[in-house]
Amino acid sequence: MRTPLKDMTLPPDLSVKKGTGPVRTHFPVYSNSIPPCNFACPTGSNIQQWLSLAKEKRYEEAFQELVLNNPLPAVHGRVCYHPCENACNRTNVDQSVSIHAVERFLGDKALEEGWPVRFEAKPTGKRVLIVGAGPSGLAAAYHLKRKGHDVEIHESAPMAGGMMLFGIPAYRLPRDVLNKEIRRIEEMGVRIVLNHTVENLLAEKVSGQFDAVFIAIGAHVGRGADIPSEEHNSTYEAVSYLRSNEMGEAPELGRRVVVYGGGNTAMDAARTARRKGSEVTVVYRRDREHMPAHDFECQEAMDEGVKFFWLRTINQIEETTFTLEKMELNDDGYPMPCGEYESVEADSLILALGQNIDSKLTRNLPGVEHKRGGILTVSDQMMTGYTGIFAGGDMVPSERTVTIAVGHGKKAAAHIDAYLHGRTYHKEQKQPLVSYEQLHLWYKTDADQKEQPAMAPEIRSANFDEVVGGLTEEEAFYETQRCYSCGNCFECDGCYGACPNGAIMKLGKGKGYQIDYDKCTGCSACYAQCPCHAIEIVDAEANPY
C-alpha cells in the first residue's frame, strides 16, 4: 500500500489578521551578554573588556579596567590556575586565549611604568579592621579603600603576603613582584601593621574604634598523620617547611626526602626540597589521575627529578626505613590496602596532607560557629554569627586558591560596605551566558596560543629563579587578537554591511550602532552574521520602538 503524499505547506492561520502586505514578526536588538571567561573568573574580572583595550594597545586603560576587580594582576598572571581559560569558547576551535599571560603582561608593565591605581572615593569616616595580610585580606582592604573607608590590616608575620609568600615558592612567584603589588595597595592609603598578633578580637575592635572586622587568616596549621615510628624525629609539615624556607630558617633535610601527599602544596614542598639539594620521592595513596594537584605541577616536578610512588601509603617508619603498603582503587576511586609491602630509605619526611585553621582567635566569640578544621560558618553576606564581624578566604568553606581568596575579599568588601551604610548588598543579576554554539564565526582560523618561555629543568631545579617567563608585547598583542569578544559588540561592521535595507546606523567609534526600525523588515541578516552574538532576535510583542 502506498503512503499518501504529505502536504508540506501548512495552512494559513486565519485567526490572525496580518493585512495584505509583509508582516514583521520579530526584531533584532543589540544586547551584550556575559562571556564564559568572565563568568568563570572568581574575581568577577571583565576579561573581554580589558583584553579589547589591550588589543588597541591602550595598556594603562586595560590595567585600570583589570584592577577594578583584581588588585594583584602580576601575581595572578603567575599563580592563578586560570579557570577562565578552561571556559574560553576558543577551545572549540584551537586553544584558549592565554588570558593569564596577557594579565601578567599588563601587571608587569604597570610595575615597570609605576602606574598607580586611579580612583576617586569620598571618605565615609568608617573604619574597618582586617586580620591577615594574605590575598583575601589585601583584596578586601583594597576594595574597601576604593569605597572610601579607612582600612587597617593587622598581620602577625614580619612580612605581608600570607600564603602567597609562605605557601608559594619564589620560583613561581618572585618576591619583588609580590612586594611591589602590595606596596601599591599601601600607597592607596591602606595601613598594614606587621608583627602584630591579634589576641583579643573584640578588644582590638573597640580600642581601634573599628566599625567592622574582616577575618582572613590563612590555613597555616598542617594536618598530622598517625604513622607508627621508632626513633624518627625528622618529620616536618609542608606549609611550615615552606614558611621556614622563606624566612631563611629551613631545616637540613638530609640527602633523601619523602613527601607524603598529592596536592599542590606537596608539589611545592617537593620541588623546594629538590632545589635545596635533596633526592625527593613523593608518596601518594591514589594514582596520578586522581591526585588533587594540577597535572602540570606534577609534570614539572617530574621534569626536575622528583620521583613518585603512586598507590602507596606509609605504614611504618623505623629510623630511616619507610615501609610502604601498596594500594588499589575500588569502584568508587577510594584507595584500599593490598597487603603488599616495600621499603624506601629516607632521612626526612614532609607531611602534605592538608591544612586547618587556627581557630584560637574566634573560638570564644559569642554566636560564632565552627566546622571541622576550624572553618567558620558565615551567612550569605559573609558575616559570622557576631554582628559586624565577617570572614573569608581559607576561613570559610571553599577551594583554597589565591584567586578564590581575592574573590572572597572583593565580595566581603561589598557586604561590609553595605553593612556600614545600614543596608544589605545584593549582587546584580548576571546577563545571559554566551556559548560557543551561539557564535556565528565567519571563519575558523588555526591560531594556537603563544607559549610562555620556560627555563630548562636541569637549570631551574638548582635555584629559586622564576621558572616561567612572560610574553613580549608582540606576543601579548597577538593573544588579544585571538579573543572572540563573546557576547560583546566589537564594532566589526558586519551587521552594517549585511543589512539589505540600510536600517543599521553607525554611531561612531566606541558608540556602537542603532537600528532604524522604520526600515528594518526583521529579516535577521544582522543577527545571522554577528560573529560574537551581540544581537538578539525578539518577538514582535517586545516591540523596541
XYZ file of C-alpha atoms in Angstrom:
545
model
C 0.000 0.000 0.000
C 1.428 3.365 -0.966
C 1.962 6.003 1.704
C -0.075 9.093 0.809
C 1.952 12.182 -0.041
C 2.259 14.661 2.781
C 1.473 18.291 2.075
C 4.482 20.208 3.450
C 2.726 23.576 3.119
C 0.999 24.472 6.369
C -2.458 26.025 6.085
C -2.667 29.719 6.987
C -3.790 30.742 10.431
C -6.948 32.660 9.585
C -7.441 33.716 13.211
C -4.567 36.182 12.928
C -5.111 39.367 10.939
C -1.903 40.203 9.082
C -3.141 42.519 6.394
C -2.223 42.258 2.747
C 1.488 43.117 2.860
C 4.582 41.631 4.545
C 4.362 41.442 8.332
C 7.345 41.706 10.632
C 7.069 39.110 13.414
C 10.375 39.697 15.185
C 13.033 42.373 15.692
C 16.822 42.495 16.103
C 18.060 44.098 19.329
C 21.655 44.877 20.343
C 22.201 43.064 23.626
C 25.574 42.436 25.240
C 25.867 39.151 27.133
C 28.454 37.738 29.529
C 31.416 35.819 28.052
C 32.222 32.432 29.625
C 35.664 33.671 30.713
C 34.135 36.472 32.788
C 31.588 34.060 34.230
C 34.299 31.605 35.323
C 36.598 34.177 36.964
C 36.378 34.064 40.792
C 37.250 37.771 40.985
C 34.493 38.759 38.533
C 37.029 40.311 36.177
C 35.639 41.833 32.978
C 38.169 39.944 30.893
C 36.685 40.742 27.494
C 36.814 44.469 28.255
C 40.459 44.700 29.303
C 41.518 42.359 26.509
C 39.814 44.673 23.995
C 41.623 47.694 25.446
C 44.946 45.839 25.305
C 44.142 44.903 21.720
C 44.080 48.632 20.942
C 47.388 48.964 22.848
C 45.718 51.179 25.422
C 47.679 49.368 28.087
C 47.187 51.654 31.064
C 43.440 51.798 30.424
C 43.435 47.998 30.216
C 45.301 47.831 33.526
C 42.862 50.224 35.207
C 39.944 48.119 33.941
C 41.664 44.965 35.208
C 42.248 46.309 38.722
C 38.623 47.326 39.118
C 38.193 43.733 40.276
C 41.654 42.295 40.857
C 44.298 44.336 42.722
C 47.127 41.837 42.055
C 47.341 41.217 38.284
C 51.085 40.495 38.158
C 50.618 37.918 40.923
C 47.543 36.336 39.363
C 49.192 36.204 35.954
C 51.678 33.823 37.566
C 49.832 31.745 40.159
C 46.176 31.660 39.089
C 45.073 28.315 37.649
C 43.036 30.341 35.133
C 39.579 28.723 35.123
C 38.712 31.470 32.629
C 40.806 29.677 30.024
C 39.101 26.355 30.668
C 35.795 28.109 29.900
C 37.062 30.005 26.833
C 34.931 29.357 23.726
C 38.065 29.321 21.590
C 38.911 25.851 22.953
C 36.311 24.541 20.472
C 38.457 25.771 17.583
C 42.135 25.543 18.571
C 43.294 26.654 22.051
C 42.011 29.093 24.627
C 43.200 32.677 24.662
C 46.185 32.848 27.038
C 44.339 35.208 29.352
C 46.653 34.779 32.336
C 49.703 35.576 30.188
C 48.165 38.857 28.974
C 47.164 39.635 32.558
C 50.760 39.091 33.622
C 51.981 41.305 30.781
C 49.702 44.151 31.924
C 50.597 43.605 35.588
C 54.326 43.638 34.885
C 54.018 46.682 32.616
C 52.161 48.538 35.369
C 55.016 47.807 37.774
C 57.621 48.858 35.226
C 55.796 52.091 34.421
C 54.811 52.795 38.023
C 51.112 53.127 37.240
C 49.075 53.812 40.393
C 45.504 52.654 40.931
C 43.416 55.616 39.809
C 40.220 56.028 41.809
C 38.106 58.657 43.482
C 36.269 57.960 46.719
C 34.671 60.287 49.206
C 35.801 59.400 52.766
C 32.996 57.759 54.734
C 34.521 58.151 58.190
C 34.110 54.410 58.784
C 36.998 52.221 59.959
C 37.494 48.537 59.132
C 39.959 46.139 60.759
C 41.287 43.261 58.679
C 43.094 40.390 60.353
C 45.604 38.832 57.972
C 47.586 40.321 55.080
C 47.104 37.405 52.710
C 45.291 37.544 49.343
C 41.782 37.747 50.817
C 42.678 40.378 53.417
C 44.605 42.516 50.932
C 41.767 42.340 48.388
C 39.148 43.285 50.978
C 41.281 46.227 52.130
C 41.803 47.343 48.542
C 38.102 47.324 47.633
C 37.027 48.917 50.905
C 39.545 51.712 50.319
C 38.116 52.266 46.846
C 34.751 52.729 48.552
C 36.147 55.453 50.822
C 36.609 53.570 54.093
C 39.632 53.786 56.384
C 41.269 50.348 56.431
C 43.925 48.833 58.670
C 45.423 45.338 58.333
C 46.975 43.588 61.334
C 49.417 40.832 60.380
C 51.292 38.580 62.792
C 54.159 37.878 60.373
C 57.076 40.248 59.704
C 56.051 40.487 56.011
C 52.735 40.883 54.209
C 51.522 38.349 51.655
C 50.210 35.469 53.751
C 50.085 32.169 51.869
C 51.257 33.911 48.681
C 54.535 34.484 50.499
C 54.762 31.471 52.798
C 52.946 28.888 50.670
C 54.046 29.672 47.102
C 57.773 29.295 46.389
C 59.735 32.111 44.781
C 60.316 30.119 41.583
C 56.580 30.501 40.911
C 56.097 33.970 42.407
C 59.131 36.292 42.554
C 59.138 38.259 45.813
C 59.837 41.615 44.185
C 56.644 41.260 42.118
C 54.569 40.387 45.189
C 56.090 43.167 47.287
C 55.548 45.828 44.621
C 51.879 44.956 44.194
C 51.362 45.037 47.970
C 53.159 48.384 48.135
C 50.771 49.780 45.519
C 47.848 48.904 47.805
C 49.595 50.644 50.699
C 50.135 53.723 48.528
C 46.345 53.947 48.155
C 46.183 54.612 51.901
C 45.765 51.119 53.336
C 47.780 50.748 56.535
C 49.464 47.371 57.183
C 50.708 46.733 60.714
C 53.244 43.874 60.732
C 54.422 41.730 63.667
C 51.042 42.349 65.274
C 49.224 39.244 66.521
C 45.582 39.881 67.375
C 44.931 38.157 70.692
C 41.503 39.528 71.601
C 39.430 40.439 68.562
C 36.658 42.321 70.362
C 39.117 44.305 72.485
C 41.072 45.235 69.355
C 37.854 46.297 67.615
C 36.918 48.578 70.495
C 40.366 50.045 71.146
C 40.886 50.852 67.454
C 37.348 52.224 67.081
C 36.677 49.924 64.153
C 33.135 49.734 62.796
C 33.582 46.279 61.226
C 36.098 43.430 61.118
C 37.091 41.035 58.348
C 38.971 37.891 59.413
C 41.197 36.495 56.669
C 43.634 34.170 58.418
C 45.240 31.582 56.152
C 45.234 27.827 56.712
C 48.667 27.532 58.304
C 48.095 24.532 60.607
C 49.164 21.280 58.963
C 47.312 18.022 59.447
C 49.302 15.223 61.002
C 49.345 11.513 60.261
C 49.214 8.551 62.645
C 52.264 6.614 61.455
C 53.913 4.096 63.828
C 57.561 5.089 64.092
C 60.620 4.441 66.175
C 63.390 6.996 66.742
C 62.315 9.193 63.827
C 62.333 12.908 64.621
C 62.889 14.418 61.177
C 59.217 14.982 60.324
C 58.046 18.365 59.083
C 54.724 19.798 57.958
C 54.750 21.104 54.364
C 53.465 24.652 54.951
C 55.730 25.058 57.986
C 58.662 23.864 55.894
C 57.848 26.304 53.082
C 57.442 29.112 55.603
C 60.772 28.348 57.299
C 62.470 28.278 53.908
C 61.035 31.726 53.139
C 62.291 33.013 56.494
C 65.771 31.610 55.870
C 65.338 29.083 58.668
C 64.774 25.888 56.689
C 65.935 22.698 58.445
C 68.548 20.405 56.947
C 66.521 17.557 55.450
C 69.387 15.285 54.514
C 70.097 13.622 51.201
C 66.843 11.640 50.883
C 63.384 13.129 51.485
C 59.902 11.639 51.311
C 56.937 13.949 50.725
C 53.651 12.384 51.801
C 50.642 13.786 49.903
C 49.368 14.618 46.419
C 48.169 18.208 46.457
C 49.716 21.395 45.101
C 51.361 22.071 48.462
C 53.020 18.661 48.228
C 54.383 19.591 44.793
C 55.690 22.924 46.115
C 57.386 21.235 49.080
C 58.894 18.520 46.879
C 60.237 20.978 44.323
C 61.607 23.227 47.077
C 63.415 20.324 48.774
C 64.785 19.319 45.372
C 66.207 22.814 44.923
C 67.844 22.533 48.334
C 69.816 19.547 47.054
C 67.802 16.546 48.293
C 66.687 13.471 46.397
C 62.890 13.658 46.695
C 60.235 10.969 46.478
C 56.510 11.718 46.628
C 54.334 9.020 48.169
C 50.623 9.254 47.337
C 47.838 6.778 48.059
C 45.989 7.258 44.761
C 47.199 7.321 41.158
C 48.215 10.354 39.128
C 44.783 10.690 37.545
C 43.141 11.092 40.962
C 45.678 13.366 42.638
C 44.360 16.823 43.632
C 47.454 18.658 42.390
C 47.232 20.204 38.938
C 48.795 17.847 36.444
C 51.240 20.424 35.099
C 52.616 20.852 38.641
C 53.181 17.101 38.821
C 54.832 17.059 35.387
C 57.147 19.953 36.246
C 58.169 18.170 39.460
C 58.933 15.004 37.493
C 60.931 17.013 34.954
C 63.019 18.371 37.830
C 63.873 14.887 39.077
C 61.220 14.268 41.744
C 60.219 10.596 41.866
C 56.685 9.347 42.530
C 55.355 6.278 44.287
C 51.709 6.082 43.244
C 49.167 3.942 45.099
C 51.276 3.777 48.233
C 50.777 4.739 51.845
C 53.329 4.907 54.663
C 52.683 2.001 57.002
C 55.607 2.328 59.408
C 58.914 4.134 59.923
C 61.955 2.632 61.603
C 64.821 5.107 61.752
C 65.489 5.789 58.031
C 63.475 2.864 56.662
C 59.971 3.716 55.428
C 57.666 0.741 54.934
C 55.118 1.437 52.191
C 51.911 -0.515 51.698
C 50.574 -0.866 48.184
C 47.017 0.319 47.493
C 44.425 -0.259 44.824
C 41.389 1.841 43.928
C 37.918 0.378 44.396
C 34.983 1.129 42.089
C 34.405 4.443 43.868
C 38.022 5.531 43.396
C 38.828 5.048 47.082
C 42.259 3.524 47.881
C 42.208 0.151 49.606
C 45.249 -1.691 51.069
C 46.558 -4.705 49.157
C 48.587 -6.306 51.943
C 51.789 -5.999 49.908
C 54.749 -4.021 51.231
C 58.008 -2.479 50.083
C 60.516 -0.130 51.683
C 62.426 3.031 50.818
C 65.200 4.822 52.648
C 64.793 8.481 53.650
C 66.351 10.916 56.091
C 63.327 13.219 56.425
C 59.566 13.192 55.983
C 57.434 16.149 54.850
C 53.713 15.775 55.543
C 51.484 17.468 52.952
C 48.076 16.150 53.970
C 46.156 19.435 54.042
C 45.875 22.421 56.363
C 43.490 23.568 59.067
C 42.661 26.977 60.523
C 43.965 28.092 63.897
C 40.603 28.896 65.497
C 42.027 30.278 68.743
C 41.076 33.837 67.776
C 37.439 33.040 67.018
C 36.727 30.120 69.323
C 35.280 32.241 72.142
C 33.404 34.811 70.057
C 29.703 34.794 71.024
C 27.470 33.373 68.289
C 30.333 32.258 66.049
C 30.046 28.655 64.846
C 32.917 26.457 63.666
C 33.080 23.452 61.380
C 35.717 20.776 61.087
C 39.234 22.110 60.650
C 38.469 25.477 62.257
C 36.361 26.692 59.318
C 33.770 29.338 60.221
C 30.072 29.336 59.418
C 29.082 32.571 57.663
C 25.860 33.956 56.223
C 25.193 34.845 52.586
C 26.601 38.269 53.484
C 29.830 36.575 54.688
C 29.066 37.669 58.254
C 29.769 35.371 61.181
C 27.293 34.853 63.993
C 28.678 38.001 65.634
C 27.250 41.173 64.087
C 29.847 43.263 62.284
C 32.479 40.501 62.094
C 32.945 38.979 58.630
C 35.214 36.186 57.369
C 36.516 34.868 54.048
C 39.369 33.136 52.240
C 40.624 29.995 53.959
C 38.363 30.799 56.920
C 35.205 29.663 55.075
C 34.308 26.559 53.030
C 35.841 26.910 49.568
C 38.645 25.789 47.303
C 41.880 27.284 48.592
C 43.491 29.253 45.789
C 44.785 32.805 45.564
C 42.143 33.792 43.013
C 39.229 32.490 45.070
C 40.645 34.230 48.151
C 40.851 37.522 46.257
C 37.295 36.990 45.043
C 36.214 36.490 48.659
C 37.913 39.744 49.616
C 36.049 41.641 46.910
C 32.733 40.036 47.873
C 33.299 40.706 51.576
C 34.101 44.349 50.846
C 30.751 44.757 49.082
C 28.877 43.247 52.041
C 30.884 45.211 54.630
C 30.295 48.444 52.724
C 26.552 47.746 52.698
C 26.611 46.911 56.402
C 28.405 50.174 57.199
C 25.720 52.060 55.286
C 22.877 50.238 57.038
C 21.717 48.206 54.068
C 22.103 44.745 52.513
C 24.138 44.111 49.379
C 22.532 42.085 46.594
C 24.607 41.159 43.576
C 23.267 42.342 40.247
C 21.550 39.726 38.115
C 24.006 38.293 35.634
C 23.446 38.724 31.913
C 22.877 35.633 29.744
C 25.948 33.444 29.211
C 27.139 33.033 25.608
C 28.014 29.510 24.484
C 30.160 28.529 21.521
C 27.085 27.312 19.618
C 25.633 30.840 19.693
C 28.610 32.379 17.901
C 28.393 32.957 14.146
C 32.069 32.845 13.274
C 32.820 33.945 9.741
C 35.802 31.593 9.565
C 37.741 29.411 11.985
C 41.445 30.172 11.991
C 44.012 27.754 13.356
C 45.944 30.217 15.525
C 47.351 28.458 18.587
C 48.215 30.429 21.703
C 51.738 31.689 22.277
C 53.716 29.611 24.750
C 55.467 31.356 27.618
C 59.205 30.647 27.752
C 60.208 28.120 30.408
C 63.600 27.509 31.993
C 65.170 24.109 31.299
C 64.519 21.606 34.156
C 68.212 20.873 34.733
C 68.841 24.590 35.267
C 65.754 25.572 37.244
C 65.962 22.710 39.736
C 69.216 24.167 41.093
C 67.875 27.587 42.116
C 64.760 29.578 43.011
C 64.749 31.777 39.910
C 61.388 32.190 38.205
C 60.595 29.109 36.117
C 58.184 30.593 33.553
C 58.793 33.829 31.672
C 56.303 36.345 30.307
C 55.126 37.249 26.821
C 56.686 40.037 24.784
C 54.470 42.957 23.780
C 54.127 41.498 20.301
C 53.073 38.102 21.685
C 50.627 39.644 24.157
C 49.089 41.699 21.338
C 48.741 38.527 19.271
C 46.832 36.863 22.126
C 44.415 39.782 22.443
C 43.571 39.377 18.751
C 42.570 35.742 19.353
C 39.678 36.783 21.609
C 36.222 36.252 20.043
C 34.665 39.010 22.198
C 31.866 36.566 23.027
C 28.569 38.331 23.666
C 30.024 41.836 23.305
C 29.974 44.020 20.186
C 33.430 44.985 18.932
C 32.148 47.109 16.021
C 33.208 44.845 13.183
C 30.610 46.471 10.838
C 29.241 43.045 9.898
C 25.665 43.987 10.715
C 26.101 47.322 8.930
C 27.228 45.584 5.757
C 24.712 42.737 5.935
C 21.518 44.788 6.290
C 19.771 44.901 2.881
C 17.608 47.876 3.832
C 20.163 50.261 5.324
C 18.480 50.022 8.736
C 21.778 49.898 10.672
C 23.268 53.252 11.640
C 26.865 53.700 12.841
C 27.117 55.995 15.869
C 30.907 56.463 15.814
C 33.865 54.604 17.283
C 33.122 53.239 20.714
C 29.417 54.080 20.481
C 28.203 51.039 18.552
C 25.159 51.007 16.275
C 21.488 51.894 16.231
C 18.645 50.223 14.324
C 16.150 52.269 12.333
C 13.046 50.157 12.886
C 11.119 52.119 10.239
C 13.424 50.481 7.696
C 14.009 47.139 9.437
C 11.983 44.217 7.993
C 13.085 41.706 10.630
C 14.974 39.600 8.078
C 17.596 38.644 10.722
C 20.551 39.123 8.363
C 22.324 41.206 11.006
C 21.747 38.536 13.653
C 22.840 35.663 11.420
C 26.217 37.184 10.633
C 27.079 38.695 14.059
C 30.227 36.712 14.979
C 30.078 37.400 18.730
C 26.298 37.097 19.325
C 25.835 40.724 20.364
C 22.412 40.817 18.645
C 19.285 39.042 19.847
C 16.056 38.432 17.974
C 12.900 39.213 19.953
C 9.235 38.596 19.158
C 7.015 41.345 17.858
C 5.362 41.614 21.269
C 8.650 43.067 22.547
C 8.379 45.988 20.135
C 11.522 48.081 20.755
C 10.167 51.387 19.429
